[in-house]
mmCIF file of C-alpha atoms in Angstrom:
data_model
loop_
_atom_site.group_PDB
_atom_site.id
_atom_site.type_symbol
_atom_site.label_atom_id
_atom_site.label_comp_id
_atom_site.label_asym_id
_atom_site.label_seq_id
_atom_site.Cartn_x
_atom_site.Cartn_y
_atom_site.Cartn_z
ATOM 1 C CA UNK A 1 96.353 81.756 136.079
ATOM 2 C CA UNK A 2 99.574 82.945 137.818
ATOM 3 C CA UNK A 3 102.285 84.353 135.532
ATOM 4 C CA UNK A 4 104.744 81.515 136.139
ATOM 5 C CA UNK A 5 102.129 78.892 135.397
ATOM 6 C CA UNK A 6 101.021 80.746 132.251
ATOM 7 C CA UNK A 7 104.631 80.990 131.083
ATOM 8 C CA UNK A 8 105.159 77.274 131.720
ATOM 9 C CA UNK A 9 102.037 76.313 129.757
ATOM 10 C CA UNK A 10 103.019 78.569 126.826
ATOM 11 C CA UNK A 11 106.610 77.341 126.925
ATOM 12 C CA UNK A 12 105.617 73.670 126.913
ATOM 13 C CA UNK A 13 103.179 74.274 124.038
ATOM 14 C CA UNK A 14 105.988 75.740 121.916
ATOM 15 C CA UNK A 15 108.722 73.376 123.028
ATOM 16 C CA UNK A 16 110.533 71.367 120.418
ATOM 17 C CA UNK A 17 111.394 67.846 121.630
ATOM 18 C CA UNK A 18 114.918 68.304 120.257
ATOM 19 C CA UNK A 19 115.371 71.547 122.209
ATOM 20 C CA UNK A 20 117.323 70.059 125.149
ATOM 21 C CA UNK A 21 119.835 68.599 122.685
ATOM 22 C CA UNK A 22 120.515 72.073 121.248
ATOM 23 C CA UNK A 23 121.470 73.812 124.496
ATOM 24 C CA UNK A 24 125.126 74.786 124.763
ATOM 25 C CA UNK A 25 126.283 75.258 128.347
ATOM 26 C CA UNK A 26 129.600 76.890 129.172
ATOM 27 C CA UNK A 27 132.154 76.775 131.931
ATOM 28 C CA UNK A 28 135.487 78.356 132.638
ATOM 29 C CA UNK A 29 138.019 77.629 135.331
ATOM 30 C CA UNK A 30 141.413 78.763 136.524
ATOM 31 C CA UNK A 31 143.991 75.986 136.526
ATOM 32 C CA UNK A 32 146.922 76.609 138.857
ATOM 33 C CA UNK A 33 150.245 75.827 137.195
ATOM 34 C CA UNK A 34 151.839 74.853 140.527
ATOM 35 C CA UNK A 35 149.514 71.879 141.052
ATOM 36 C CA UNK A 36 146.910 73.264 143.456
ATOM 37 C CA UNK A 37 143.177 73.041 142.769
ATOM 38 C CA UNK A 38 140.468 75.662 142.422
ATOM 39 C CA UNK A 39 138.193 74.522 145.255
ATOM 40 C CA UNK A 40 135.158 76.194 143.687
ATOM 41 C CA UNK A 41 135.384 73.831 140.714
ATOM 42 C CA UNK A 42 137.106 70.797 142.210
ATOM 43 C CA UNK A 43 136.244 68.541 145.131
ATOM 44 C CA UNK A 44 138.534 65.696 146.122
ATOM 45 C CA UNK A 45 137.420 62.992 148.546
ATOM 46 C CA UNK A 46 140.382 61.402 150.271
ATOM 47 C CA UNK A 47 141.276 59.277 153.264
ATOM 48 C CA UNK A 48 143.752 61.872 154.532
ATOM 49 C CA UNK A 49 142.959 64.556 157.086
ATOM 50 C CA UNK A 50 140.308 66.847 155.529
ATOM 51 C CA UNK A 51 141.502 69.765 157.699
ATOM 52 C CA UNK A 52 145.009 69.703 156.282
ATOM 53 C CA UNK A 53 146.080 73.110 154.979
ATOM 54 C CA UNK A 54 148.314 73.817 152.016
ATOM 55 C CA UNK A 55 149.895 77.259 151.819
ATOM 56 C CA UNK A 56 149.833 78.829 148.388
ATOM 57 C CA UNK A 57 151.275 82.058 147.038
ATOM 58 C CA UNK A 58 148.723 84.860 146.784
ATOM 59 C CA UNK A 59 149.145 85.306 143.028
ATOM 60 C CA UNK A 60 150.353 81.976 141.711
ATOM 61 C CA UNK A 61 150.682 81.317 137.990
ATOM 62 C CA UNK A 62 147.481 80.056 136.442
ATOM 63 C CA UNK A 63 145.712 79.729 133.143
ATOM 64 C CA UNK A 64 142.017 80.233 132.439
ATOM 65 C CA UNK A 65 140.362 77.567 130.294
ATOM 66 C CA UNK A 66 136.865 77.806 128.758
ATOM 67 C CA UNK A 67 134.708 75.211 127.013
ATOM 68 C CA UNK A 68 131.159 74.855 125.812
ATOM 69 C CA UNK A 69 129.238 71.614 125.654
ATOM 70 C CA UNK A 70 125.924 70.221 124.486
ATOM 71 C CA UNK A 71 124.345 66.826 125.010
ATOM 72 C CA UNK A 72 126.164 65.579 121.908
ATOM 73 C CA UNK A 73 129.521 67.384 121.633
ATOM 74 C CA UNK A 74 132.117 69.596 123.336
ATOM 75 C CA UNK A 75 133.358 72.888 121.859
ATOM 76 C CA UNK A 76 136.778 73.992 122.981
ATOM 77 C CA UNK A 77 138.905 74.117 125.134
ATOM 78 C CA UNK A 78 139.940 77.721 124.658
ATOM 79 C CA UNK A 79 142.522 79.556 126.745
ATOM 80 C CA UNK A 80 142.397 83.131 128.016
ATOM 81 C CA UNK A 81 146.002 84.248 127.762
ATOM 82 C CA UNK A 82 148.133 86.926 126.206
ATOM 83 C CA UNK A 83 151.676 86.698 124.908
ATOM 84 C CA UNK A 84 154.008 88.731 127.114
ATOM 85 C CA UNK A 85 157.747 89.340 126.873
ATOM 86 C CA UNK A 86 158.487 86.026 128.597
ATOM 87 C CA UNK A 87 155.790 83.966 126.862
ATOM 88 C CA UNK A 88 152.109 83.249 127.614
ATOM 89 C CA UNK A 89 150.591 85.268 130.454
ATOM 90 C CA UNK A 90 147.219 84.425 131.993
ATOM 91 C CA UNK A 91 144.653 87.165 131.460
ATOM 92 C CA UNK A 92 141.435 87.855 133.300
ATOM 93 C CA UNK A 93 138.208 86.884 131.556
ATOM 94 C CA UNK A 94 136.541 90.231 130.844
ATOM 95 C CA UNK A 95 133.827 91.320 128.424
ATOM 96 C CA UNK A 96 136.214 92.230 125.611
ATOM 97 C CA UNK A 97 138.094 88.930 125.743
ATOM 98 C CA UNK A 98 134.870 86.966 126.142
ATOM 99 C CA UNK A 99 133.317 88.648 123.097
ATOM 100 C CA UNK A 100 136.484 87.866 121.127
ATOM 101 C CA UNK A 101 136.233 84.215 122.181
ATOM 102 C CA UNK A 102 132.572 84.011 121.144
ATOM 103 C CA UNK A 103 133.043 85.723 117.777
ATOM 104 C CA UNK A 104 136.376 84.235 116.749
ATOM 105 C CA UNK A 105 136.391 80.775 118.316
ATOM 106 C CA UNK A 106 132.943 79.588 119.436
ATOM 107 C CA UNK A 107 130.861 80.775 116.463
ATOM 108 C CA UNK A 108 133.332 79.401 113.859
ATOM 109 C CA UNK A 109 133.431 76.070 115.748
ATOM 110 C CA UNK A 110 129.608 75.892 115.712
ATOM 111 C CA UNK A 111 129.549 76.866 112.015
ATOM 112 C CA UNK A 112 131.998 74.060 111.282
ATOM 113 C CA UNK A 113 129.538 71.622 112.904
ATOM 114 C CA UNK A 114 126.631 73.184 110.982
ATOM 115 C CA UNK A 115 124.683 74.082 114.108
ATOM 116 C CA UNK A 116 125.330 77.776 114.771
ATOM 117 C CA UNK A 117 121.718 78.742 113.940
ATOM 118 C CA UNK A 118 120.099 76.022 116.040
ATOM 119 C CA UNK A 119 122.293 76.144 119.163
ATOM 120 C CA UNK A 120 120.844 77.824 122.252
ATOM 121 C CA UNK A 121 123.701 79.466 124.140
ATOM 122 C CA UNK A 122 123.529 79.357 127.958
ATOM 123 C CA UNK A 123 126.233 81.467 129.585
ATOM 124 C CA UNK A 124 127.295 79.949 132.918
ATOM 125 C CA UNK A 125 130.376 81.960 133.771
ATOM 126 C CA UNK A 126 130.855 84.643 136.389
ATOM 127 C CA UNK A 127 128.776 87.588 135.198
ATOM 128 C CA UNK A 128 130.548 89.927 137.620
ATOM 129 C CA UNK A 129 133.645 89.886 135.423
ATOM 130 C CA UNK A 130 131.603 90.766 132.334
ATOM 131 C CA UNK A 131 128.970 93.237 133.520
ATOM 132 C CA UNK A 132 131.097 96.399 133.361
ATOM 133 C CA UNK A 133 132.221 95.956 129.760
#
């Protein structure tokens, strides 16, 4: 039996019917504060010219928002930002900040719901920003 088929058979034999309801998926996105959209996360269908261009500054102000969700509830929204001299400053999602979010915001939120031990965490963010931490 090929390895993938063997894995599938073993996996299905051990699978709990409630398992899909316990998966927590995650997503983060950068929201531009000047009203433009992140085209990797947002698609807008419109009647206007689809080739229309909108010029944007290279480093416009933005905020990074993260949330987790299961089939039954949403955890978050949490913001990646730091407090600078002039107020909140967007910060890049790196391994240190992500670990802080998991330990200090996600895990307590799951504990509050009584499901921290049964939730299966599926990370769906950009691993490139986390791999060097």
